[in-house]
Every structure is written in structure tokens, then in C-alpha cells.
Amino acid sequence: MAEPALADSLHGIRHAIRTAALAALLAEATSLSEEDTTTLIVAAAVHDCRRLHDKNDASHGDRAALWLTDNADAVWEHFHLTATPRHIVAAATAVRLHDVPYAAFTGDDRMDHCRAEAITDLLKAADALDRYRQPKLSWWPDGALVRTAAFDELRAVAFELVVASERAHLAGLDNADSVFKALAQRGLLS
């Protein structure tokens, strides 16, 4: 995390793990290849790692993409994978664009999106599905802002995952264990 205090925040470790899990479910629902699925999960796990605060941190996607590119070997090794230039570019592109609304894409954004369209669209959807952690109903997931049909079918899973993992965290489990427990309770962890 760019700021250690954010590890326990709205955009912290629990959010990163839930987003990675939701990304895997979206990948399965859309029949994404295994190779692209692993790239998507890596991108989801680090997409908010350079946030400076939980408010509107407009450049955090850019910073996280640069960090991912600079630390690609260590990140992929953490997942017991080997980084390749194609995977690094696709993951970094998705991370860079995850917080940019489609309507605000520049010409360069649209060109980059075309090179990593599936991974970008699914990362944006996975991140949006985890918005049930937000305190206002108006901030909750909005299917009109994403581009995957699988989004609506995973809304209930996403809601239950947030509730169960936050409850486990409040009961004393650490960030990762609280999400893993929630995943296991729903039969989503093998």
C-alpha cells in the first residue's frame, strides 16, 4: 500500500482480495482463458495499491499501473507465476483504466483499452461489484457503468462476500483471513 494506514481501509487488503475473487468469478462466467484469468487476478489484487486516501484519488490507477510495471517480477512471483511482457502490459493497462469512466476515455485510453479490453472490462466490473462496502446506497454497484453481462448474476455473491468478510474482520480475524473465511463459507475457496 502507498500509505500503510490504508491496508485496513475501504480500499485496503479486504477490498483487494474480494476484487481478485470477484474477478476470478467474472472470468469463469465469461469463459476467459486461463492465461488471461491469471493476468486479471493479478491486476485486481493490486489495482488500488497506490492510493493515497479513500476519497477521490484521481491518479491512483496511473500510480498503481506504474508500480505494477516496476515490480512485475516480484508481483507475479508472489502468485507463483512468471511475468511476461504481454501479461504485464495487459495488467498495467487494466489497472490504469480501472478508475476512468468509459465516457472519459481519451483517444489513447481507447487504444489501450482495445489491447486489453476483456481484462480491463472485467477488472472494472469486479471493482464495481465490491462497492457494497461503501456507506451510501447511491455508491453501490451500478451495472450501467460496466461492460459485462455477468455483472448482474454476481451481485448477490458480491453482497454476501462483503457482509461475511466484514463481519469476520469485526470479530477479530485479520484482513486476509476474514475474506478467506467468507469465501470458504460460500464454497468459493478450494
Short mmCIF file of N, CA, C and O in Angstrom, two decimals, residues 27-164:
data_model
loop_
_atom_site.label_atom_id
_atom_site.label_comp_id
_atom_site.label_asym_id
_atom_site.label_seq_id
_atom_site.Cartn_x
_atom_site.Cartn_y
_atom_site.Cartn_z
N ALA A 27 -14.31 -13.97 -14.64
CA ALA A 27 -13.55 -14.64 -15.70
C ALA A 27 -14.18 -15.99 -16.03
O ALA A 27 -14.31 -16.35 -17.21
N GLU A 28 -14.56 -16.71 -15.00
CA GLU A 28 -15.22 -18.01 -15.22
C GLU A 28 -16.56 -17.83 -15.94
O GLU A 28 -16.87 -18.56 -16.88
N ALA A 29 -17.33 -16.85 -15.52
CA ALA A 29 -18.66 -16.62 -16.10
C ALA A 29 -18.58 -16.18 -17.57
O ALA A 29 -19.52 -16.39 -18.33
N THR A 30 -17.46 -15.58 -17.95
CA THR A 30 -17.30 -15.10 -19.33
C THR A 30 -16.38 -15.98 -20.16
O THR A 30 -16.01 -15.61 -21.27
N SER A 31 -15.97 -17.12 -19.59
CA SER A 31 -15.09 -18.08 -20.28
C SER A 31 -13.77 -17.46 -20.72
O SER A 31 -13.25 -17.76 -21.80
N LEU A 32 -13.21 -16.60 -19.88
CA LEU A 32 -11.90 -16.02 -20.16
C LEU A 32 -10.86 -17.13 -20.11
O LEU A 32 -10.98 -18.06 -19.31
N SER A 33 -9.85 -17.05 -20.93
CA SER A 33 -8.81 -18.08 -20.94
C SER A 33 -8.10 -18.12 -19.59
O SER A 33 -8.10 -17.15 -18.83
N GLU A 34 -7.47 -19.25 -19.30
CA GLU A 34 -6.75 -19.39 -18.03
C GLU A 34 -5.62 -18.37 -17.92
O GLU A 34 -5.41 -17.77 -16.87
N GLU A 35 -4.92 -18.15 -19.01
CA GLU A 35 -3.82 -17.19 -19.03
C GLU A 35 -4.31 -15.77 -18.74
O GLU A 35 -3.72 -15.05 -17.93
N ASP A 36 -5.40 -15.37 -19.39
CA ASP A 36 -5.95 -14.03 -19.15
C ASP A 36 -6.58 -13.94 -17.76
O ASP A 36 -6.56 -12.87 -17.14
N THR A 37 -7.12 -15.04 -17.27
CA THR A 37 -7.69 -15.04 -15.92
C THR A 37 -6.62 -14.75 -14.89
O THR A 37 -6.82 -13.94 -13.98
N THR A 38 -5.45 -15.37 -15.01
CA THR A 38 -4.38 -15.10 -14.04
C THR A 38 -3.92 -13.65 -14.14
O THR A 38 -3.66 -13.02 -13.11
N THR A 39 -3.85 -13.12 -15.34
CA THR A 39 -3.47 -11.71 -15.51
C THR A 39 -4.50 -10.81 -14.85
O THR A 39 -4.15 -9.84 -14.16
N LEU A 40 -5.77 -11.11 -15.04
CA LEU A 40 -6.85 -10.34 -14.43
C LEU A 40 -6.77 -10.39 -12.91
O LEU A 40 -6.92 -9.36 -12.23
N ILE A 41 -6.54 -11.56 -12.35
CA ILE A 41 -6.47 -11.70 -10.89
C ILE A 41 -5.30 -10.91 -10.32
O ILE A 41 -5.44 -10.23 -9.29
N VAL A 42 -4.16 -10.95 -10.98
CA VAL A 42 -3.01 -10.16 -10.53
C VAL A 42 -3.37 -8.67 -10.56
O VAL A 42 -3.12 -7.94 -9.60
N ALA A 43 -3.97 -8.21 -11.65
CA ALA A 43 -4.36 -6.80 -11.76
C ALA A 43 -5.34 -6.42 -10.66
O ALA A 43 -5.21 -5.36 -10.03
N ALA A 44 -6.32 -7.29 -10.41
CA ALA A 44 -7.32 -7.00 -9.38
C ALA A 44 -6.69 -6.90 -8.00
O ALA A 44 -7.07 -6.05 -7.20
N ALA A 45 -5.73 -7.75 -7.74
CA ALA A 45 -5.11 -7.77 -6.41
C ALA A 45 -4.34 -6.49 -6.10
O ALA A 45 -4.23 -6.10 -4.93
N VAL A 46 -3.85 -5.81 -7.13
CA VAL A 46 -3.01 -4.62 -6.88
C VAL A 46 -3.63 -3.32 -7.39
O VAL A 46 -3.00 -2.26 -7.29
N HIS A 47 -4.84 -3.35 -7.90
CA HIS A 47 -5.39 -2.19 -8.59
C HIS A 47 -5.46 -0.91 -7.75
O HIS A 47 -5.39 0.18 -8.28
N ASP A 48 -5.57 -1.02 -6.44
CA ASP A 48 -5.65 0.17 -5.57
C ASP A 48 -4.42 0.34 -4.68
O ASP A 48 -4.44 1.14 -3.75
N CYS A 49 -3.34 -0.35 -4.98
CA CYS A 49 -2.19 -0.39 -4.07
C CYS A 49 -1.45 0.94 -3.92
O CYS A 49 -0.67 1.10 -2.99
N ARG A 50 -1.69 1.89 -4.78
CA ARG A 50 -1.00 3.18 -4.70
C ARG A 50 -1.94 4.32 -4.31
O ARG A 50 -1.62 5.49 -4.51
N ARG A 51 -3.08 4.00 -3.74
CA ARG A 51 -3.99 5.04 -3.26
C ARG A 51 -3.32 5.81 -2.13
O ARG A 51 -2.64 5.22 -1.29
N LEU A 52 -3.59 7.10 -2.08
CA LEU A 52 -3.07 7.94 -1.00
C LEU A 52 -4.12 8.18 0.07
O LEU A 52 -3.79 8.56 1.18
N HIS A 53 -5.41 7.96 -0.29
CA HIS A 53 -6.52 8.13 0.65
C HIS A 53 -7.75 7.46 0.06
O HIS A 53 -7.74 7.03 -1.08
N ASP A 54 -8.81 7.36 0.86
CA ASP A 54 -10.03 6.69 0.42
C ASP A 54 -10.99 7.59 -0.33
O ASP A 54 -12.04 7.13 -0.77
N LYS A 55 -10.66 8.84 -0.49
CA LYS A 55 -11.55 9.74 -1.22
C LYS A 55 -11.24 9.65 -2.72
O LYS A 55 -10.61 8.71 -3.16
N ASN A 56 -11.67 10.60 -3.48
CA ASN A 56 -11.45 10.59 -4.92
C ASN A 56 -9.97 10.85 -5.22
O ASN A 56 -9.56 11.99 -5.34
N ASP A 57 -9.20 9.81 -5.34
CA ASP A 57 -7.76 9.89 -5.60
C ASP A 57 -7.56 9.63 -7.09
O ASP A 57 -7.28 8.51 -7.52
N ALA A 58 -7.73 10.69 -7.88
CA ALA A 58 -7.84 10.57 -9.33
C ALA A 58 -6.64 9.92 -10.02
O ALA A 58 -6.80 9.34 -11.08
N SER A 59 -5.47 9.96 -9.48
CA SER A 59 -4.30 9.40 -10.16
C SER A 59 -3.87 8.04 -9.63
O SER A 59 -2.83 7.53 -10.02
N HIS A 60 -4.68 7.44 -8.76
CA HIS A 60 -4.21 6.19 -8.15
C HIS A 60 -4.07 5.05 -9.15
O HIS A 60 -3.18 4.22 -9.02
N GLY A 61 -4.91 5.02 -10.18
CA GLY A 61 -4.77 3.98 -11.20
C GLY A 61 -3.48 4.11 -11.97
O GLY A 61 -2.79 3.11 -12.23
N ASP A 62 -3.12 5.34 -12.33
CA ASP A 62 -1.85 5.59 -13.01
C ASP A 62 -0.67 5.16 -12.14
O ASP A 62 0.25 4.49 -12.62
N ARG A 63 -0.72 5.56 -10.87
CA ARG A 63 0.39 5.22 -9.96
C ARG A 63 0.49 3.71 -9.76
O ARG A 63 1.59 3.15 -9.73
N ALA A 64 -0.65 3.04 -9.61
CA ALA A 64 -0.65 1.59 -9.41
C ALA A 64 -0.13 0.87 -10.65
O ALA A 64 0.60 -0.12 -10.54
N ALA A 65 -0.50 1.34 -11.83
CA ALA A 65 -0.02 0.72 -13.07
C ALA A 65 1.49 0.86 -13.19
O ALA A 65 2.18 -0.11 -13.57
N LEU A 66 2.01 2.03 -12.88
CA LEU A 66 3.46 2.24 -12.92
C LEU A 66 4.16 1.36 -11.89
O LEU A 66 5.16 0.70 -12.18
N TRP A 67 3.60 1.29 -10.68
CA TRP A 67 4.18 0.45 -9.63
C TRP A 67 4.18 -1.01 -10.08
O TRP A 67 5.16 -1.73 -9.90
N LEU A 68 3.07 -1.47 -10.65
CA LEU A 68 2.98 -2.85 -11.11
C LEU A 68 4.03 -3.14 -12.18
O LEU A 68 4.69 -4.18 -12.14
N THR A 69 4.18 -2.23 -13.10
CA THR A 69 5.19 -2.41 -14.16
C THR A 69 6.59 -2.48 -13.56
O THR A 69 7.39 -3.35 -13.93
N ASP A 70 6.89 -1.59 -12.62
CA ASP A 70 8.21 -1.56 -12.00
C ASP A 70 8.48 -2.78 -11.11
O ASP A 70 9.63 -3.15 -10.89
N ASN A 71 7.43 -3.40 -10.58
CA ASN A 71 7.57 -4.52 -9.64
C ASN A 71 6.99 -5.82 -10.18
O ASN A 71 6.66 -6.73 -9.41
N ALA A 72 6.86 -5.91 -11.49
CA ALA A 72 6.17 -7.05 -12.11
C ALA A 72 6.75 -8.40 -11.71
O ALA A 72 6.00 -9.32 -11.37
N ASP A 73 8.05 -8.53 -11.75
CA ASP A 73 8.64 -9.84 -11.43
C ASP A 73 8.27 -10.27 -10.01
O ASP A 73 7.88 -11.42 -9.79
N ALA A 74 8.37 -9.36 -9.05
CA ALA A 74 8.05 -9.70 -7.66
C ALA A 74 6.56 -10.01 -7.50
O ALA A 74 6.18 -10.93 -6.77
N VAL A 75 5.71 -9.25 -8.17
CA VAL A 75 4.26 -9.47 -8.05
C VAL A 75 3.89 -10.83 -8.64
O VAL A 75 3.20 -11.62 -8.00
N TRP A 76 4.32 -11.11 -9.86
CA TRP A 76 3.97 -12.38 -10.48
C TRP A 76 4.59 -13.54 -9.69
O TRP A 76 3.95 -14.57 -9.53
N GLU A 77 5.80 -13.36 -9.19
CA GLU A 77 6.43 -14.41 -8.38
C GLU A 77 5.62 -14.69 -7.12
O GLU A 77 5.49 -15.84 -6.69
N HIS A 78 5.04 -13.64 -6.51
CA HIS A 78 4.19 -13.82 -5.33
C HIS A 78 3.04 -14.79 -5.63
O HIS A 78 2.61 -15.54 -4.76
N PHE A 79 2.54 -14.76 -6.84
CA PHE A 79 1.45 -15.64 -7.27
C PHE A 79 1.97 -16.94 -7.88
O PHE A 79 1.20 -17.70 -8.47
N HIS A 80 3.28 -17.16 -7.78
CA HIS A 80 3.92 -18.36 -8.35
C HIS A 80 3.75 -18.41 -9.86
O HIS A 80 3.50 -19.48 -10.44
N LEU A 81 3.88 -17.26 -10.49
CA LEU A 81 3.75 -17.13 -11.93
C LEU A 81 4.99 -16.44 -12.48
O LEU A 81 5.78 -15.85 -11.73
N THR A 82 5.14 -16.48 -13.78
CA THR A 82 6.23 -15.78 -14.44
C THR A 82 5.64 -14.62 -15.24
O THR A 82 4.71 -14.83 -16.04
N ALA A 83 6.17 -13.46 -15.01
CA ALA A 83 5.70 -12.27 -15.73
C ALA A 83 6.22 -12.31 -17.17
O ALA A 83 7.38 -12.63 -17.40
N THR A 84 5.34 -11.99 -18.10
CA THR A 84 5.76 -11.83 -19.50
C THR A 84 5.37 -10.42 -19.91
O THR A 84 4.45 -9.82 -19.34
N PRO A 85 6.05 -9.87 -20.90
CA PRO A 85 5.70 -8.50 -21.33
C PRO A 85 4.21 -8.34 -21.68
O PRO A 85 3.59 -7.35 -21.31
N ARG A 86 3.62 -9.33 -22.34
CA ARG A 86 2.21 -9.24 -22.73
C ARG A 86 1.31 -9.17 -21.49
O ARG A 86 0.38 -8.37 -21.43
N HIS A 87 1.60 -10.00 -20.48
CA HIS A 87 0.79 -10.01 -19.27
C HIS A 87 0.98 -8.72 -18.47
O HIS A 87 0.02 -8.18 -17.92
N ILE A 88 2.20 -8.24 -18.40
CA ILE A 88 2.47 -7.01 -17.66
C ILE A 88 1.73 -5.84 -18.30
O ILE A 88 1.07 -5.06 -17.60
N VAL A 89 1.80 -5.72 -19.60
CA VAL A 89 1.13 -4.62 -20.31
C VAL A 89 -0.38 -4.71 -20.12
O VAL A 89 -1.04 -3.71 -19.83
N ALA A 90 -0.94 -5.91 -20.25
CA ALA A 90 -2.39 -6.07 -20.11
C ALA A 90 -2.84 -5.73 -18.68
O ALA A 90 -3.82 -5.01 -18.49
N ALA A 91 -2.13 -6.24 -17.69
CA ALA A 91 -2.50 -5.96 -16.29
C ALA A 91 -2.33 -4.48 -15.98
O ALA A 91 -3.21 -3.87 -15.36
N ALA A 92 -1.22 -3.90 -16.39
CA ALA A 92 -0.97 -2.48 -16.10
C ALA A 92 -2.01 -1.60 -16.81
O ALA A 92 -2.47 -0.60 -16.24
N THR A 93 -2.40 -1.96 -18.01
CA THR A 93 -3.42 -1.20 -18.73
C THR A 93 -4.74 -1.25 -17.98
O THR A 93 -5.40 -0.22 -17.77
N ALA A 94 -5.14 -2.44 -17.56
CA ALA A 94 -6.40 -2.59 -16.82
C ALA A 94 -6.36 -1.80 -15.52
O ALA A 94 -7.34 -1.13 -15.16
N VAL A 95 -5.25 -1.87 -14.82
CA VAL A 95 -5.11 -1.12 -13.56
C VAL A 95 -5.18 0.37 -13.83
O VAL A 95 -5.88 1.11 -13.12
N ARG A 96 -4.50 0.84 -14.86
CA ARG A 96 -4.51 2.28 -15.17
C ARG A 96 -5.91 2.76 -15.50
O ARG A 96 -6.32 3.85 -15.09
N LEU A 97 -6.68 1.95 -16.20
CA LEU A 97 -8.01 2.38 -16.66
C LEU A 97 -9.14 2.02 -15.71
O LEU A 97 -10.28 2.45 -15.92
N HIS A 98 -8.86 1.27 -14.64
CA HIS A 98 -9.96 0.76 -13.81
C HIS A 98 -10.80 1.86 -13.18
O HIS A 98 -11.99 1.66 -12.93
N ASP A 99 -10.23 3.03 -12.94
CA ASP A 99 -10.96 4.11 -12.28
C ASP A 99 -11.35 5.24 -13.23
O ASP A 99 -11.85 6.27 -12.80
N VAL A 100 -11.16 5.01 -14.53
CA VAL A 100 -11.52 6.02 -15.53
C VAL A 100 -12.86 5.61 -16.14
O VAL A 100 -12.96 4.53 -16.74
N PRO A 101 -13.89 6.43 -16.01
CA PRO A 101 -15.17 6.09 -16.63
C PRO A 101 -15.01 5.96 -18.15
O PRO A 101 -14.25 6.70 -18.77
N TYR A 102 -15.72 5.01 -18.75
CA TYR A 102 -15.62 4.81 -20.19
C TYR A 102 -15.86 6.12 -20.95
O TYR A 102 -15.18 6.42 -21.93
N ALA A 103 -16.82 6.90 -20.51
CA ALA A 103 -17.16 8.15 -21.19
C ALA A 103 -16.03 9.17 -21.13
O ALA A 103 -15.98 10.09 -21.95
N ALA A 104 -15.10 9.00 -20.20
CA ALA A 104 -13.99 9.94 -20.06
C ALA A 104 -12.72 9.45 -20.74
O ALA A 104 -11.68 10.12 -20.68
N PHE A 105 -12.77 8.29 -21.40
CA PHE A 105 -11.59 7.78 -22.09
C PHE A 105 -11.12 8.78 -23.14
O PHE A 105 -11.91 9.30 -23.92
N THR A 106 -9.82 9.00 -23.15
CA THR A 106 -9.20 9.79 -24.22
C THR A 106 -8.96 8.86 -25.41
O THR A 106 -9.16 7.65 -25.32
N GLY A 107 -8.46 9.42 -26.49
CA GLY A 107 -8.10 8.59 -27.65
C GLY A 107 -7.06 7.54 -27.28
O GLY A 107 -7.16 6.38 -27.70
N ASP A 108 -6.05 7.93 -26.49
CA ASP A 108 -5.03 6.98 -26.04
C ASP A 108 -5.63 5.91 -25.15
O ASP A 108 -5.27 4.74 -25.24
N ASP A 109 -6.55 6.30 -24.28
CA ASP A 109 -7.22 5.33 -23.41
C ASP A 109 -7.98 4.30 -24.24
O ASP A 109 -7.93 3.10 -23.95
N ARG A 110 -8.68 4.76 -25.27
CA ARG A 110 -9.44 3.85 -26.12
C ARG A 110 -8.51 2.87 -26.85
O ARG A 110 -8.82 1.69 -26.96
N MET A 111 -7.37 3.36 -27.31
CA MET A 111 -6.40 2.48 -27.98
C MET A 111 -5.85 1.45 -27.00
O MET A 111 -5.76 0.26 -27.32
N ASP A 112 -5.51 1.89 -25.78
CA ASP A 112 -5.02 0.96 -24.76
C ASP A 112 -6.10 -0.05 -24.39
O ASP A 112 -5.84 -1.24 -24.24
N HIS A 113 -7.33 0.43 -24.24
CA HIS A 113 -8.45 -0.44 -23.89
C HIS A 113 -8.61 -1.55 -24.93
O HIS A 113 -8.84 -2.71 -24.57
N CYS A 114 -8.46 -1.22 -26.20
CA CYS A 114 -8.59 -2.23 -27.26
C CYS A 114 -7.55 -3.33 -27.11
O CYS A 114 -7.81 -4.48 -27.45
N ARG A 115 -6.37 -3.01 -26.59
CA ARG A 115 -5.31 -4.01 -26.43
C ARG A 115 -5.52 -4.91 -25.21
O ARG A 115 -4.92 -5.98 -25.13
N ALA A 116 -6.33 -4.47 -24.26
CA ALA A 116 -6.58 -5.27 -23.04
C ALA A 116 -8.04 -5.17 -22.65
O ALA A 116 -8.38 -5.03 -21.48
N GLU A 117 -8.91 -5.26 -23.64
CA GLU A 117 -10.33 -4.99 -23.42
C GLU A 117 -10.98 -5.91 -22.39
O GLU A 117 -11.61 -5.45 -21.45
N ALA A 118 -10.84 -7.21 -22.56
CA ALA A 118 -11.52 -8.15 -21.65
C ALA A 118 -11.01 -7.98 -20.22
O ALA A 118 -11.81 -7.93 -19.28
N ILE A 119 -9.72 -7.88 -20.06
CA ILE A 119 -9.14 -7.76 -18.71
C ILE A 119 -9.55 -6.43 -18.08
O ILE A 119 -9.93 -6.39 -16.90
N THR A 120 -9.53 -5.37 -18.84
CA THR A 120 -9.94 -4.06 -18.32
C THR A 120 -11.42 -4.07 -17.93
O THR A 120 -11.78 -3.63 -16.83
N ASP A 121 -12.27 -4.55 -18.82
CA ASP A 121 -13.71 -4.56 -18.54
C ASP A 121 -14.04 -5.40 -17.31
O ASP A 121 -14.87 -5.01 -16.48
N LEU A 122 -13.38 -6.54 -17.17
CA LEU A 122 -13.66 -7.40 -16.03
C LEU A 122 -13.09 -6.84 -14.74
O LEU A 122 -13.70 -7.01 -13.67
N LEU A 123 -11.94 -6.17 -14.80
CA LEU A 123 -11.42 -5.52 -13.59
C LEU A 123 -12.36 -4.40 -13.15
O LEU A 123 -12.67 -4.28 -11.96
N LYS A 124 -12.81 -3.59 -14.09
CA LYS A 124 -13.75 -2.52 -13.74
C LYS A 124 -15.02 -3.10 -13.10
O LYS A 124 -15.53 -2.56 -12.13
N ALA A 125 -15.51 -4.23 -13.63
CA ALA A 125 -16.72 -4.86 -13.10
C ALA A 125 -16.47 -5.45 -11.71
O ALA A 125 -17.29 -5.29 -10.81
N ALA A 126 -15.34 -6.13 -11.52
CA ALA A 126 -15.03 -6.72 -10.21
C ALA A 126 -14.88 -5.63 -9.16
O ALA A 126 -15.40 -5.77 -8.04
N ASP A 127 -14.21 -4.55 -9.51
CA ASP A 127 -14.05 -3.42 -8.58
C ASP A 127 -15.42 -2.83 -8.23
O ASP A 127 -15.72 -2.55 -7.07
N ALA A 128 -16.27 -2.69 -9.24
CA ALA A 128 -17.61 -2.14 -9.00
C ALA A 128 -18.47 -3.07 -8.14
O ALA A 128 -19.23 -2.60 -7.30
N LEU A 129 -18.33 -4.37 -8.33
CA LEU A 129 -19.11 -5.32 -7.53
C LEU A 129 -18.78 -5.21 -6.05
O LEU A 129 -19.64 -5.50 -5.20
N ASP A 130 -17.57 -4.81 -5.72
CA ASP A 130 -17.20 -4.71 -4.30
C ASP A 130 -17.62 -3.38 -3.68
O ASP A 130 -17.27 -3.07 -2.56
N ARG A 131 -18.40 -2.61 -4.37
CA ARG A 131 -18.85 -1.32 -3.83
C ARG A 131 -19.91 -1.47 -2.73
O ARG A 131 -20.29 -0.48 -2.11
N TYR A 132 -20.36 -2.68 -2.46
CA TYR A 132 -21.30 -2.87 -1.35
C TYR A 132 -20.65 -2.51 -0.02
O TYR A 132 -21.35 -2.33 0.98
N ARG A 133 -19.35 -2.35 0.01
CA ARG A 133 -18.66 -1.96 1.24
C ARG A 133 -18.82 -0.46 1.51
O ARG A 133 -18.50 0.02 2.58
N GLN A 134 -19.31 0.29 0.54
CA GLN A 134 -19.46 1.73 0.65
C GLN A 134 -20.65 2.08 1.55
O GLN A 134 -21.65 1.37 1.56
N PRO A 135 -20.56 3.19 2.28
CA PRO A 135 -21.60 3.52 3.26
C PRO A 135 -22.91 4.07 2.71
O PRO A 135 -23.90 4.12 3.43
N LYS A 136 -22.96 4.49 1.45
CA LYS A 136 -24.19 5.04 0.89
C LYS A 136 -24.74 4.12 -0.20
O LYS A 136 -23.99 3.64 -1.05
N LEU A 137 -26.04 3.91 -0.20
CA LEU A 137 -26.68 3.09 -1.23
C LEU A 137 -26.40 3.64 -2.63
O LEU A 137 -26.23 2.88 -3.58
N SER A 138 -26.33 4.96 -2.76
CA SER A 138 -26.10 5.56 -4.07
C SER A 138 -24.70 5.25 -4.61
O SER A 138 -24.45 5.43 -5.79
N TRP A 139 -23.80 4.78 -3.76
CA TRP A 139 -22.44 4.43 -4.18
C TRP A 139 -22.32 2.95 -4.50
O TRP A 139 -21.26 2.48 -4.89
N TRP A 140 -23.39 2.18 -4.30
CA TRP A 140 -23.33 0.73 -4.53
C TRP A 140 -23.21 0.42 -6.02
O TRP A 140 -23.33 1.31 -6.86
N PRO A 141 -22.97 -0.84 -6.37
CA PRO A 141 -22.74 -1.21 -7.77
C PRO A 141 -23.82 -0.73 -8.73
O PRO A 141 -25.00 -0.81 -8.43
N ASP A 142 -23.37 -0.25 -9.88
CA ASP A 142 -24.27 0.23 -10.92
C ASP A 142 -23.89 -0.46 -12.23
O ASP A 142 -22.85 -0.16 -12.82
N GLY A 143 -24.72 -1.39 -12.66
CA GLY A 143 -24.45 -2.15 -13.87
C GLY A 143 -24.36 -1.31 -15.13
O GLY A 143 -23.78 -1.74 -16.12
N ALA A 144 -24.91 -0.11 -15.10
CA ALA A 144 -24.85 0.76 -16.27
C ALA A 144 -23.44 1.29 -16.51
O ALA A 144 -23.14 1.79 -17.60
N LEU A 145 -22.56 1.17 -15.52
CA LEU A 145 -21.21 1.71 -15.63
C LEU A 145 -20.17 0.66 -16.03
O LEU A 145 -18.99 0.98 -16.10
N VAL A 146 -20.62 -0.58 -16.25
CA VAL A 146 -19.68 -1.65 -16.62
C VAL A 146 -20.10 -2.29 -17.93
O VAL A 146 -21.22 -2.05 -18.40
N ARG A 147 -19.21 -3.11 -18.47
CA ARG A 147 -19.47 -3.72 -19.77
C ARG A 147 -19.30 -5.24 -19.71
O ARG A 147 -18.52 -5.81 -20.46
N THR A 148 -20.04 -5.87 -18.85
CA THR A 148 -20.08 -7.33 -18.85
C THR A 148 -21.44 -7.80 -18.36
O THR A 148 -21.95 -7.34 -17.35
N ALA A 149 -22.02 -8.71 -19.12
CA ALA A 149 -23.34 -9.23 -18.78
C ALA A 149 -23.31 -10.04 -17.49
O ALA A 149 -24.33 -10.18 -16.82
N ALA A 150 -22.16 -10.58 -17.13
CA ALA A 150 -22.05 -11.41 -15.94
C ALA A 150 -22.15 -10.60 -14.64
O ALA A 150 -22.31 -11.17 -13.57
N PHE A 151 -22.09 -9.29 -14.75
CA PHE A 151 -22.12 -8.42 -13.58
C PHE A 151 -23.35 -8.67 -12.72
O PHE A 151 -23.24 -8.90 -11.51
N ASP A 152 -24.53 -8.64 -13.33
CA ASP A 152 -25.77 -8.78 -12.56
C ASP A 152 -25.90 -10.12 -11.87
O ASP A 152 -26.42 -10.21 -10.76
N GLU A 153 -25.41 -11.18 -12.50
CA GLU A 153 -25.54 -12.51 -11.89
C GLU A 153 -24.63 -12.68 -10.68
O GLU A 153 -24.84 -13.60 -9.89
N LEU A 154 -23.66 -11.80 -10.49
CA LEU A 154 -22.76 -11.92 -9.34
C LEU A 154 -23.04 -10.90 -8.24
O LEU A 154 -22.34 -10.87 -7.23
N ARG A 155 -24.06 -10.10 -8.41
CA ARG A 155 -24.35 -9.06 -7.39
C ARG A 155 -24.62 -9.67 -6.02
O ARG A 155 -24.11 -9.19 -5.01
N ALA A 156 -25.43 -10.70 -5.94
CA ALA A 156 -25.76 -11.31 -4.64
C ALA A 156 -24.51 -11.91 -4.00
O ALA A 156 -24.30 -11.76 -2.79
N VAL A 157 -23.69 -12.58 -4.78
CA VAL A 157 -22.44 -13.15 -4.26
C VAL A 157 -21.56 -12.04 -3.71
O VAL A 157 -20.98 -12.16 -2.63
N ALA A 158 -21.45 -10.95 -4.45
CA ALA A 158 -20.60 -9.83 -4.02
C ALA A 158 -21.12 -9.23 -2.71
O ALA A 158 -20.33 -8.95 -1.80
N PHE A 159 -22.42 -9.05 -2.61
CA PHE A 159 -23.01 -8.50 -1.39
C PHE A 159 -22.72 -9.42 -0.20
O PHE A 159 -22.25 -8.97 0.85
N GLU A 160 -22.98 -10.71 -0.37
CA GLU A 160 -22.75 -11.67 0.71
C GLU A 160 -21.28 -11.73 1.11
O GLU A 160 -20.95 -11.88 2.29
N LEU A 161 -20.40 -11.62 0.14
CA LEU A 161 -18.96 -11.66 0.41
C LEU A 161 -18.54 -10.46 1.26
O LEU A 161 -17.76 -10.60 2.21
N VAL A 162 -19.05 -9.28 0.93
CA VAL A 162 -18.73 -8.09 1.73
C VAL A 162 -19.25 -8.26 3.15
O VAL A 162 -18.52 -8.05 4.13
N VAL A 163 -20.50 -8.63 3.29
CA VAL A 163 -21.11 -8.76 4.62
C VAL A 163 -20.35 -9.79 5.46
O VAL A 163 -19.97 -9.52 6.61
N ALA A 164 -20.10 -10.96 4.90
CA ALA A 164 -19.45 -12.02 5.67
C ALA A 164 -18.01 -11.68 6.02
O ALA A 164 -17.55 -11.93 7.14
#
